[in-house]
Amino acid sequence: MSLTLGGVDPARRDQLALADEQVSYDWNQLDGLLNRAANALNSLNLASERRVAVFAPNSAETVIAYVACLEAGISSVPVSFHLTPSEAAYIFKDSGAVAVLVGPETMEAGLTAAAEAGVATVIGWRCPDREGVIHWEDWIAAASDAEPDPTVAPLPHLHYTSGTTGRPKATETPPQYFPRLPTVQALAAAVRARITPSPGIVVGPL
């Protein structure tokens, strides 16, 4: 796995890699989940922009979704879970996202916004049964766990401004944070080289 196991000491692969209040994964488990998620995302009917919106608060799945998008060569669109359905719908449509990923907290708003924006695919983790929502857990379980192609070009996230003076404006992650490199493999090597050792704690929203 180019973004996870590639830089992990084999002796540490059974140690904690990712956790939230409900789930925890070691590196081996996370590797398989990321492979499946990336392959599932690549099975979507992606338009030329290759964009998927992430409309959910922090969770392990939120992290997996963003990393899997990188691995699949898909541009993720972070959408604040504080937005109203109408505000989110504008971003879904303007970005050209072909699917919306939601958590249980944003499921209803995400469905409403997706319908308004004309986005047919809504995928939700930890969500109750609901017409129009594909269960993330089943969706990625059905995908291959083979390593996705590491030679694909990584695409930067597409962020939106606050829109305080009008409609939000789209802007890609700048090159100083997201080096413009030809492959996911090259990006992983560049990012790994500049990582500062830390306890691995994430502080603040993703």
Short mmCIF file of C-alpha atoms in Angstrom, two decimals:
data_model
loop_
_atom_site.label_atom_id
_atom_site.label_comp_id
_atom_site.label_asym_id
_atom_site.label_seq_id
_atom_site.Cartn_x
_atom_site.Cartn_y
_atom_site.Cartn_z
CA MET A 1 0.00 0.00 0.00
CA SER A 2 1.68 3.16 -1.16
CA LEU A 3 0.36 5.53 1.50
CA THR A 4 0.20 3.22 4.53
CA LEU A 5 2.20 0.02 4.75
CA GLY A 6 4.96 1.31 2.50
CA GLY A 7 6.48 3.27 5.39
CA VAL A 8 5.56 0.98 8.29
CA ASP A 9 8.10 -1.30 9.95
CA PRO A 10 6.84 -4.89 9.46
CA ALA A 11 7.24 -5.44 13.20
CA ARG A 12 4.69 -2.67 13.86
CA ARG A 13 1.98 -3.72 11.43
CA ASP A 14 -0.18 -5.20 14.17
CA GLN A 15 -0.09 -1.93 16.15
CA LEU A 16 -2.79 0.73 16.22
CA ALA A 17 -3.04 2.73 12.99
CA LEU A 18 -6.42 4.48 13.13
CA ALA A 19 -9.15 4.80 15.75
CA ASP A 20 -12.19 6.81 16.77
CA GLU A 21 -14.71 6.41 19.59
CA GLN A 22 -16.26 3.29 18.04
CA VAL A 23 -13.66 1.41 15.98
CA SER A 24 -9.92 0.81 15.83
CA TYR A 25 -7.70 -0.71 13.15
CA ASP A 26 -4.14 -1.95 13.09
CA TRP A 27 -1.99 -1.35 10.00
CA ASN A 28 -2.81 -4.71 8.41
CA GLN A 29 -6.56 -4.15 8.78
CA LEU A 30 -6.33 -0.59 7.54
CA ASP A 31 -4.35 -1.64 4.48
CA GLY A 32 -7.10 -4.00 3.34
CA LEU A 33 -9.83 -1.46 4.04
CA LEU A 34 -8.01 1.25 2.05
CA ASN A 35 -7.48 -1.10 -0.88
CA ARG A 36 -11.18 -2.03 -0.95
CA ALA A 37 -12.32 1.57 -0.53
CA ALA A 38 -10.04 2.81 -3.33
CA ASN A 39 -11.18 0.04 -5.68
CA ALA A 40 -14.84 0.66 -4.82
CA LEU A 41 -14.41 4.37 -5.54
CA ASN A 42 -12.79 3.55 -8.88
CA SER A 43 -15.84 1.47 -9.78
CA LEU A 44 -18.02 4.60 -9.76
CA ASN A 45 -19.05 6.14 -13.06
CA LEU A 46 -16.51 8.95 -12.69
CA ALA A 47 -16.71 12.00 -14.94
CA SER A 48 -13.57 13.61 -16.35
CA GLU A 49 -13.08 15.68 -13.16
CA ARG A 50 -13.06 12.47 -11.06
CA ARG A 51 -14.63 14.11 -8.00
CA VAL A 52 -16.40 12.69 -4.95
CA ALA A 53 -17.82 14.83 -2.12
CA VAL A 54 -17.21 13.94 1.54
CA PHE A 55 -20.04 15.39 3.65
CA ALA A 56 -19.45 14.02 7.14
CA PRO A 57 -17.93 14.88 10.52
CA ASN A 58 -14.76 13.22 11.81
CA SER A 59 -14.69 9.42 11.97
CA ALA A 60 -12.37 6.61 10.98
CA GLU A 61 -14.34 6.26 7.75
CA THR A 62 -13.80 9.95 6.95
CA VAL A 63 -10.03 9.40 7.09
CA ILE A 64 -10.33 6.23 5.02
CA ALA A 65 -12.44 8.04 2.42
CA TYR A 66 -9.92 10.85 1.94
CA VAL A 67 -6.90 8.52 1.74
CA ALA A 68 -8.75 6.11 -0.56
CA CYS A 69 -9.54 9.00 -2.91
CA LEU A 70 -5.83 9.81 -3.07
CA GLU A 71 -4.99 6.18 -3.77
CA ALA A 72 -7.64 5.96 -6.49
CA GLY A 73 -6.59 9.17 -8.23
CA ILE A 74 -9.87 10.87 -7.28
CA SER A 75 -10.28 14.48 -6.19
CA SER A 76 -12.19 14.58 -2.91
CA VAL A 77 -14.38 17.58 -2.13
CA PRO A 78 -14.53 18.30 1.63
CA VAL A 79 -17.99 19.68 2.49
CA SER A 80 -18.63 21.08 5.98
CA PHE A 81 -21.24 19.09 7.87
CA HIS A 82 -22.52 22.40 9.25
CA LEU A 83 -23.93 23.43 5.86
CA THR A 84 -27.63 23.36 5.04
CA PRO A 85 -28.82 20.98 2.32
CA SER A 86 -29.15 23.87 -0.13
CA GLU A 87 -25.62 25.11 0.62
CA ALA A 88 -24.19 21.61 0.25
CA ALA A 89 -26.14 21.06 -2.98
CA TYR A 90 -24.45 24.07 -4.55
CA ILE A 91 -21.00 22.58 -3.82
CA PHE A 92 -22.01 19.10 -5.02
CA LYS A 93 -23.21 20.51 -8.34
CA ASP A 94 -20.50 23.12 -8.85
CA SER A 95 -17.71 20.62 -8.14
CA GLY A 96 -19.05 18.00 -10.51
CA ALA A 97 -19.05 15.35 -7.78
CA VAL A 98 -20.54 12.05 -8.98
CA ALA A 99 -21.14 10.66 -5.50
CA VAL A 100 -21.60 11.91 -1.93
CA LEU A 101 -20.17 10.14 1.10
CA VAL A 102 -22.08 10.73 4.35
CA GLY A 103 -22.17 9.66 7.98
CA PRO A 104 -25.33 9.10 10.05
CA GLU A 105 -25.22 12.73 11.18
CA THR A 106 -25.44 14.04 7.60
CA MET A 107 -27.45 11.28 5.91
CA GLU A 108 -30.76 13.14 5.63
CA ALA A 109 -29.17 16.46 4.64
CA GLY A 110 -26.93 14.63 2.18
CA LEU A 111 -29.87 12.89 0.50
CA THR A 112 -31.76 16.16 0.18
CA ALA A 113 -28.73 18.01 -1.15
CA ALA A 114 -27.81 15.22 -3.59
CA ALA A 115 -31.35 15.19 -5.00
CA GLU A 116 -31.24 18.97 -5.47
CA ALA A 117 -27.82 18.77 -7.15
CA GLY A 118 -28.73 15.82 -9.37
CA VAL A 119 -26.20 13.47 -7.76
CA ALA A 120 -27.61 9.95 -7.91
CA THR A 121 -25.13 8.11 -5.66
CA VAL A 122 -25.12 8.56 -1.87
CA ILE A 123 -22.95 6.20 0.17
CA GLY A 124 -23.17 6.22 3.96
CA TRP A 125 -21.23 4.64 6.80
CA ARG A 126 -22.88 3.58 10.06
CA CYS A 127 -26.22 4.64 8.60
CA PRO A 128 -29.59 2.97 9.21
CA ASP A 129 -31.42 1.40 6.28
CA ARG A 130 -32.71 4.22 4.12
CA GLU A 131 -33.90 4.25 0.56
CA GLY A 132 -31.32 5.91 -1.65
CA VAL A 133 -28.34 5.23 0.63
CA ILE A 134 -25.76 2.58 -0.24
CA HIS A 135 -24.23 1.00 2.86
CA TRP A 136 -20.52 1.83 2.85
CA GLU A 137 -19.66 -1.34 4.77
CA ASP A 138 -21.31 -3.64 2.20
CA TRP A 139 -20.08 -1.55 -0.71
CA ILE A 140 -16.39 -1.78 0.18
CA ALA A 141 -16.69 -5.41 1.34
CA ALA A 142 -17.75 -6.32 -2.20
CA ALA A 143 -14.69 -4.62 -3.74
CA SER A 144 -11.32 -6.20 -4.44
CA ASP A 145 -8.61 -5.98 -1.77
CA ALA A 146 -5.89 -5.88 -4.44
CA GLU A 147 -3.54 -2.92 -4.22
CA PRO A 148 -4.79 -0.09 -6.45
CA ASP A 149 -2.54 1.08 -9.27
CA PRO A 150 0.22 3.18 -7.62
CA THR A 151 1.15 4.76 -10.96
CA VAL A 152 -2.10 6.75 -11.30
CA ALA A 153 -1.86 10.52 -10.95
CA PRO A 154 -3.00 11.83 -7.53
CA LEU A 155 -5.57 14.63 -7.69
CA PRO A 156 -5.66 17.43 -5.09
CA HIS A 157 -8.65 18.03 -2.85
CA LEU A 158 -11.09 20.67 -4.11
CA HIS A 159 -11.84 23.05 -1.24
CA TYR A 160 -14.57 25.68 -1.08
CA THR A 161 -14.30 29.10 0.55
CA SER A 162 -16.80 30.20 3.19
CA GLY A 163 -18.87 32.18 0.73
CA THR A 164 -19.32 35.12 3.12
CA THR A 165 -19.40 37.59 0.23
CA GLY A 166 -21.36 35.43 -2.20
CA ARG A 167 -21.26 31.87 -3.44
CA PRO A 168 -18.35 29.73 -2.17
CA LYS A 169 -15.41 29.59 -4.58
CA ALA A 170 -13.56 26.38 -5.43
CA THR A 171 -9.79 26.14 -5.01
CA GLU A 172 -7.47 23.16 -5.18
CA THR A 173 -5.08 22.26 -2.37
CA PRO A 174 -2.02 24.46 -3.10
CA PRO A 175 1.21 22.85 -4.36
CA GLN A 176 3.15 23.66 -1.18
CA TYR A 177 0.79 21.31 0.70
CA PHE A 178 0.04 18.89 -2.14
CA PRO A 179 3.12 18.47 -4.38
CA ARG A 180 2.18 18.14 -8.04
CA LEU A 181 3.76 14.75 -8.74
CA PRO A 182 3.01 12.28 -11.54
CA THR A 183 2.02 9.24 -9.45
CA VAL A 184 0.49 8.27 -6.11
CA GLN A 185 3.71 6.38 -5.40
CA ALA A 186 5.80 9.54 -5.88
CA LEU A 187 3.41 11.55 -3.72
CA ALA A 188 3.66 9.01 -0.91
CA ALA A 189 7.46 9.15 -1.02
CA ALA A 190 7.48 12.96 -0.95
CA VAL A 191 4.98 13.21 1.89
CA ARG A 192 6.71 10.50 3.94
CA ALA A 193 10.05 12.34 3.70
CA ARG A 194 8.66 15.47 5.33
CA ILE A 195 6.61 13.83 8.10
CA THR A 196 7.73 14.83 11.59
CA PRO A 197 7.63 11.97 14.12
CA SER A 198 4.69 12.47 16.48
CA PRO A 199 2.29 10.49 18.69
CA GLY A 200 -0.04 10.41 15.68
CA ILE A 201 -2.79 12.47 17.30
CA VAL A 202 -5.18 14.35 15.01
CA VAL A 203 -6.39 17.60 16.52
CA GLY A 204 -9.21 19.52 14.87
CA PRO A 205 -11.62 18.70 12.08
CA LEU A 206 -10.50 16.81 9.00
#
